[in-house]
mmCIF file of C-alpha atoms in Angstrom:
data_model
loop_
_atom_site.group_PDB
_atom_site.id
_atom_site.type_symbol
_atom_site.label_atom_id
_atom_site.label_comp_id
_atom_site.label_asym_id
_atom_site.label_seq_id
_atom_site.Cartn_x
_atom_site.Cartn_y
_atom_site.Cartn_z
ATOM 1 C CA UNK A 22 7.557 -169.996 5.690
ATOM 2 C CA UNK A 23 7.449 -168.662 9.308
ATOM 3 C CA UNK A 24 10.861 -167.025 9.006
ATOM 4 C CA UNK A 25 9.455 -165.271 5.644
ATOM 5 C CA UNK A 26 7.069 -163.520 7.728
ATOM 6 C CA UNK A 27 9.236 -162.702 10.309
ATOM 7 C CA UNK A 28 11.878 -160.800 8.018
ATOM 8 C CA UNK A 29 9.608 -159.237 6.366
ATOM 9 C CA UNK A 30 7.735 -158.188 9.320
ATOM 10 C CA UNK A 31 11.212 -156.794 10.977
ATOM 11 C CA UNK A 32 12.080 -154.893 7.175
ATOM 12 C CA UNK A 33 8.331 -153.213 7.761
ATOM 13 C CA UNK A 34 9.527 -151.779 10.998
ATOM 14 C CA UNK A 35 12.803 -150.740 9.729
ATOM 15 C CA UNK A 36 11.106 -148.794 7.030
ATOM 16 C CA UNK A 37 8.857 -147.148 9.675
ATOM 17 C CA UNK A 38 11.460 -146.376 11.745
ATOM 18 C CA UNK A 39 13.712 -144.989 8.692
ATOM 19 C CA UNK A 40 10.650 -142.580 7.999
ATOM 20 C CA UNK A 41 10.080 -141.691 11.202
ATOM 21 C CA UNK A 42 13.801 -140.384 10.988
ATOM 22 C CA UNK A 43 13.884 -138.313 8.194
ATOM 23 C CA UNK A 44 10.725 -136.760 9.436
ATOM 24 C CA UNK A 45 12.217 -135.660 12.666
ATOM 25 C CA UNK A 46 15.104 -134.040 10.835
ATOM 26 C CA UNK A 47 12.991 -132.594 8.421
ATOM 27 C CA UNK A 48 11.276 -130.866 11.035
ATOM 28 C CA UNK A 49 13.855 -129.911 13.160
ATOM 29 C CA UNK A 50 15.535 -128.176 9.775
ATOM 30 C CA UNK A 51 12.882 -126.087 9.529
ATOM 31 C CA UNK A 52 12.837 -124.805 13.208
ATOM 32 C CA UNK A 53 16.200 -124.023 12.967
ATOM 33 C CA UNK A 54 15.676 -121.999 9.508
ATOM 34 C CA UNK A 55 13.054 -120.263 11.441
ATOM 35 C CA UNK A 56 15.402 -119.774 14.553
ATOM 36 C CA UNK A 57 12.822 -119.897 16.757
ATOM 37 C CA UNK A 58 12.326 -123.537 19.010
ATOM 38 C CA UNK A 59 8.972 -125.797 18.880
ATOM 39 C CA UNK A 60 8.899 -125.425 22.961
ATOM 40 C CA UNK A 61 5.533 -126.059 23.714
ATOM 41 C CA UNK A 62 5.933 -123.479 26.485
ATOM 42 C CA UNK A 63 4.040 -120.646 24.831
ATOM 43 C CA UNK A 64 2.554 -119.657 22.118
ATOM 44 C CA UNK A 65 4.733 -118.238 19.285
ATOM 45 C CA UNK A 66 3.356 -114.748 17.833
ATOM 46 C CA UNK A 67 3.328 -113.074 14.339
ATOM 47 C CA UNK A 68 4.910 -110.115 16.003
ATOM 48 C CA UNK A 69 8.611 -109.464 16.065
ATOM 49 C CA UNK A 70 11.337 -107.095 18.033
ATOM 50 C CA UNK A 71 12.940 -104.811 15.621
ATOM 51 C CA UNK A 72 16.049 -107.189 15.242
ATOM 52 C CA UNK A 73 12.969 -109.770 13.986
ATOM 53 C CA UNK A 74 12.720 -111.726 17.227
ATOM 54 C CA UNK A 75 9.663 -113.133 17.750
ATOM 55 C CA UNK A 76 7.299 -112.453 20.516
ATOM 56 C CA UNK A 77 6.397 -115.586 22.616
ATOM 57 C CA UNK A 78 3.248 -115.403 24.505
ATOM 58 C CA UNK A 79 3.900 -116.642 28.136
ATOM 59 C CA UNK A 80 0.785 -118.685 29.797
ATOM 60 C CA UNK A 81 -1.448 -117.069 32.536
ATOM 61 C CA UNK A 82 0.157 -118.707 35.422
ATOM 62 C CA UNK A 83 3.781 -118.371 34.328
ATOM 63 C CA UNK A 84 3.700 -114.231 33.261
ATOM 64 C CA UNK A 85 7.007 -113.207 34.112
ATOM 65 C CA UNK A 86 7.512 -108.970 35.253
ATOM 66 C CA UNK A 87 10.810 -106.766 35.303
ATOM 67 C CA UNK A 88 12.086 -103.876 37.283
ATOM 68 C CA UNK A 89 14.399 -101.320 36.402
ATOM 69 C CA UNK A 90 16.051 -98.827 38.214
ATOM 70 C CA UNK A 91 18.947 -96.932 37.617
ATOM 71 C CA UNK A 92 21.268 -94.851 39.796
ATOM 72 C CA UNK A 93 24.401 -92.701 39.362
ATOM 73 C CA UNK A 94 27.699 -94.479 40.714
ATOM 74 C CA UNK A 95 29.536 -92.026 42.669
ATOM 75 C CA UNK A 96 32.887 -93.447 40.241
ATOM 76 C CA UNK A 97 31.380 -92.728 37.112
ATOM 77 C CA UNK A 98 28.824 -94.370 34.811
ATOM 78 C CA UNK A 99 25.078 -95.586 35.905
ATOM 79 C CA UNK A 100 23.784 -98.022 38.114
ATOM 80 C CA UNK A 101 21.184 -100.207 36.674
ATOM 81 C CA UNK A 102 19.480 -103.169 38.959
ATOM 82 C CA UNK A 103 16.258 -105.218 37.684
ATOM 83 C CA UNK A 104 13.586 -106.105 39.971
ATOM 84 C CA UNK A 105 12.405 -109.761 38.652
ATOM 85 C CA UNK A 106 8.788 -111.579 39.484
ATOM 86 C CA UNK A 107 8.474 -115.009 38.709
ATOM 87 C CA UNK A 108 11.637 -115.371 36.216
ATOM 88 C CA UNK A 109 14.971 -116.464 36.563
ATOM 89 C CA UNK A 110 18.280 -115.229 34.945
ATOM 90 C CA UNK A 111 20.111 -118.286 33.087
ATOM 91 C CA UNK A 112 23.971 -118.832 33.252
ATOM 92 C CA UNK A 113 25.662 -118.496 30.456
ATOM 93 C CA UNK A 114 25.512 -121.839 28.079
ATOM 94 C CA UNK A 115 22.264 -122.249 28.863
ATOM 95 C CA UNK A 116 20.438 -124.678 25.966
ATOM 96 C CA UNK A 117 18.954 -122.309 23.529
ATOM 97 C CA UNK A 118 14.961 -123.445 24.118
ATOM 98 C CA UNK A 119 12.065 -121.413 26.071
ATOM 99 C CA UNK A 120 11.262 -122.592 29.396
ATOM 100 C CA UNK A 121 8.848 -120.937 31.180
ATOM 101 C CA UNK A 122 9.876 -117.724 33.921
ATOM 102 C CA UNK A 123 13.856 -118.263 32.639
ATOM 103 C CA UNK A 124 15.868 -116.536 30.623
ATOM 104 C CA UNK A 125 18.129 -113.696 30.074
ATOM 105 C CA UNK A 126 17.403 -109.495 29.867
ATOM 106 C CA UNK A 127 18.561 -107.280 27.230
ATOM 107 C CA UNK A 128 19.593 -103.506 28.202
ATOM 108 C CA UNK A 129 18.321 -100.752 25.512
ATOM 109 C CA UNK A 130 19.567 -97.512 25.997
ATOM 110 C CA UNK A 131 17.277 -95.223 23.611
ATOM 111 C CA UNK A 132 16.057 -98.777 21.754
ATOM 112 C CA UNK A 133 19.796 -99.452 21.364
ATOM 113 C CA UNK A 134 21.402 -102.752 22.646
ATOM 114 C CA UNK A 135 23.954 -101.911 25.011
ATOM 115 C CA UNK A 136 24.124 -105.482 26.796
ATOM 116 C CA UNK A 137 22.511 -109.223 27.799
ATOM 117 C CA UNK A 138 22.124 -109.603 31.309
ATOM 118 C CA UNK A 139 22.219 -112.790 33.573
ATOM 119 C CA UNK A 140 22.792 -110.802 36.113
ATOM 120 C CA UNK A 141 20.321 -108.499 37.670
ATOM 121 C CA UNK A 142 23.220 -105.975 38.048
ATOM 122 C CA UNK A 143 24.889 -103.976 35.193
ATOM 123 C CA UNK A 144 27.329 -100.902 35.429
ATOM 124 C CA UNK A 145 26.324 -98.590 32.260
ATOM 125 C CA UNK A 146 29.717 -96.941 31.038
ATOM 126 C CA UNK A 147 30.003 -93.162 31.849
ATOM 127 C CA UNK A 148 30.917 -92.941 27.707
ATOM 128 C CA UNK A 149 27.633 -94.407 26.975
ATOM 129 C CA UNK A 150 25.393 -91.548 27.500
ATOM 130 C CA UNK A 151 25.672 -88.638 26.119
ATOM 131 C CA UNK A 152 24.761 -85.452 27.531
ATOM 132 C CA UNK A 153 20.332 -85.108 27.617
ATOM 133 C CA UNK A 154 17.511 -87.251 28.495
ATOM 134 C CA UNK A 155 17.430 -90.612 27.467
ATOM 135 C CA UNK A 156 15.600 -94.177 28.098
ATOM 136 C CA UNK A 157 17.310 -97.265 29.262
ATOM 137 C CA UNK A 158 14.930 -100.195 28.713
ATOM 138 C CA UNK A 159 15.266 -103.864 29.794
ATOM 139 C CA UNK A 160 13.351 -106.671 28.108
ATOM 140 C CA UNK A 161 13.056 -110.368 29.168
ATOM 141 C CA UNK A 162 13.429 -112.941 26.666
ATOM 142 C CA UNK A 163 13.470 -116.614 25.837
ATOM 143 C CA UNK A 164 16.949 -118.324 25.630
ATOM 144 C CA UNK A 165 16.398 -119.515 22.151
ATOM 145 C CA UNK A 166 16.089 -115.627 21.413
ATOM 146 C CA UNK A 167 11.930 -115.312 21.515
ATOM 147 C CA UNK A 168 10.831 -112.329 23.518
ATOM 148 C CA UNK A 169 8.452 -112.901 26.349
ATOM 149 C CA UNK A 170 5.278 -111.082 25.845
ATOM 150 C CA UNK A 171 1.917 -110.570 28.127
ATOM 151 C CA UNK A 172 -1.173 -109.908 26.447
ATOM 152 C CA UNK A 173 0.812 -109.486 23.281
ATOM 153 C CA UNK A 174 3.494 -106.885 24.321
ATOM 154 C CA UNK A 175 6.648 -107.624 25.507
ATOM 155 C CA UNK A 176 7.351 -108.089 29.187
ATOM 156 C CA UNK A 177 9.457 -105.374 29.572
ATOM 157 C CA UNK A 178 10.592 -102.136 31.478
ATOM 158 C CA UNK A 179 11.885 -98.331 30.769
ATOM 159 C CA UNK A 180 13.457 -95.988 33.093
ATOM 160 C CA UNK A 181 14.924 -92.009 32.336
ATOM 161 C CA UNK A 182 17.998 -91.119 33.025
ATOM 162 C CA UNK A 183 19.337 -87.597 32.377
ATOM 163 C CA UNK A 184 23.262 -86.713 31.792
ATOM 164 C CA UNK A 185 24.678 -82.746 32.588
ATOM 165 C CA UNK A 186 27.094 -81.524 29.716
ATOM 166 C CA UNK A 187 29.677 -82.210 32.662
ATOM 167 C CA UNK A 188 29.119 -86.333 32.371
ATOM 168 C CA UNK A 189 30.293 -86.071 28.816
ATOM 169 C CA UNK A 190 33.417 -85.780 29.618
ATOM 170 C CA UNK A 191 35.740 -88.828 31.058
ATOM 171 C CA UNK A 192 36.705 -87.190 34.040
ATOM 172 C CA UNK A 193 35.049 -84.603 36.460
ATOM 173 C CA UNK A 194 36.869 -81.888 38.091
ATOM 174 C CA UNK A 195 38.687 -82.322 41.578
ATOM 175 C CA UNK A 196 35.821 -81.707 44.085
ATOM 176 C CA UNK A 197 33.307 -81.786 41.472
ATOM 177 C CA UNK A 198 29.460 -83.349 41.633
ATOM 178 C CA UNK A 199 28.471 -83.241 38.371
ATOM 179 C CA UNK A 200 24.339 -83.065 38.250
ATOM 180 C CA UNK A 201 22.995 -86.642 37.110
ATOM 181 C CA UNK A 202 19.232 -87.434 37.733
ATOM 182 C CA UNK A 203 17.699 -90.935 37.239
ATOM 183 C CA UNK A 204 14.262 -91.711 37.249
ATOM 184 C CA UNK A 205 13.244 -94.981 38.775
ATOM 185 C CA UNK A 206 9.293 -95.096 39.786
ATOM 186 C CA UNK A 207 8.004 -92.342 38.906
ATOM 187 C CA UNK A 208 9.501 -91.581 35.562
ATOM 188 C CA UNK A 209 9.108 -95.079 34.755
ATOM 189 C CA UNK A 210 6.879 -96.456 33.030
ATOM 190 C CA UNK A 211 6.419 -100.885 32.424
ATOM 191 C CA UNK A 212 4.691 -102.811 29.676
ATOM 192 C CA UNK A 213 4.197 -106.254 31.813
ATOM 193 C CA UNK A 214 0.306 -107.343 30.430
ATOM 194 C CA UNK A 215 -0.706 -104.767 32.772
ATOM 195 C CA UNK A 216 0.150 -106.405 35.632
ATOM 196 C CA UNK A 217 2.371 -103.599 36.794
ATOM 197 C CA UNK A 218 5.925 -103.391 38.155
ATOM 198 C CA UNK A 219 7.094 -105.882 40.576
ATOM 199 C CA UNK A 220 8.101 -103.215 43.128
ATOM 200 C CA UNK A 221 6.439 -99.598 42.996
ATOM 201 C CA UNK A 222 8.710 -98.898 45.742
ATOM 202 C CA UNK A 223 11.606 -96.855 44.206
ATOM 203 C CA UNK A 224 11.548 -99.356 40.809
ATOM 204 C CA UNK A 225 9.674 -99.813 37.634
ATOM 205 C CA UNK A 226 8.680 -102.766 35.186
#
């Protein structure tokens, strides 16, 4: 009766292992109905981005901080650059889960996406921005699409730029310097946890 024992013993741990199965794919549906990973790299917050992208809370020792600054180019457009403090830009193809200080940067210009950035260089388009004051913002996020926050509040950066009625057009007169400000440091202003921007120096958080 040994061999009894034994197959039923080895159709036990086939049911267990069955179960243990469906529960794994259970669970994994869910996180992908939620769109947002089970990383245990942070904690997952109630609050949201306004395209509904949840804030993820990054741990004390891993708080990432941004930079911004933006220049005219000389051809035409702006020149934006991003100052980064313990995080790293992914390629692209990067698996879609949170690891901690990596990800990629999303470029707002007046809360309106304009780009993702792997880079920490990005050539805003002259036809962009129309003629007044406006605020180009970069925020770090998760690459499964959760935005990294401090303290609750997203680890990002603004800076102001401000376009002449003569930048609205697509090209400038011959000999022309059409008057275009940006505002790096000291018209920036950084939500990073309050820990500041990563270089005060000429750039913001």
């Amino acid at each position: 009766m040994s061999w009894t024992r034994t197959l039923l013993a080895a159709l036990a741990v086939c049911v267990l292992l069955l179960s243990g199965a469906v529960g794994c794919d259970s669970g994994a549906a869910r996180e992908q109905e939620d769109g947002v990973s089970s990383s245990p790299v942070g904690e997952v917050l109630d609050d949201t981005d306004d395209e509904g992208r949840h804030y993820r809370e990054a741990g004390e020792g891993d708080a990432p901080e941004v930079g911004i600054e933006v220049q005219p180019d000389p051809a035409g457009g702006w020149d934006v650059r991003l100052t980064l403090r313990g995080f790293r830009l992914t390629p692209a193809g990067t698996k879609a889960r949170a690891v901690a200080g990596h990800g990629l940067a999303y470029l707002f210009l007046d809360d309106r996406l304009v780009a993702r950035l792997r880079t920490p260089e990005y050539r805003l388009a002259q036809g962009l921005v129309p003629r007044g004051t406006h605020q180009v913002t970069v925020r770090l996020y998760a690459d499964d699409g959760t935005v990294w926050a401090v303290d609750g509040d997203p680890v990002e950066s603004t800076a102001a730029l401000t376009a002449s009625e003569a930048e609205t057009t697509a090209t400038s007169a011959p000999g022309s310097n059409p008057s275009r400000t940006a505002l790096s440091a000291p018209g920036a202003r950084s939500r990073t946890g309050g820990q500041g921007s990563p270089d005060r120096a000429g750039k913001a958080s």
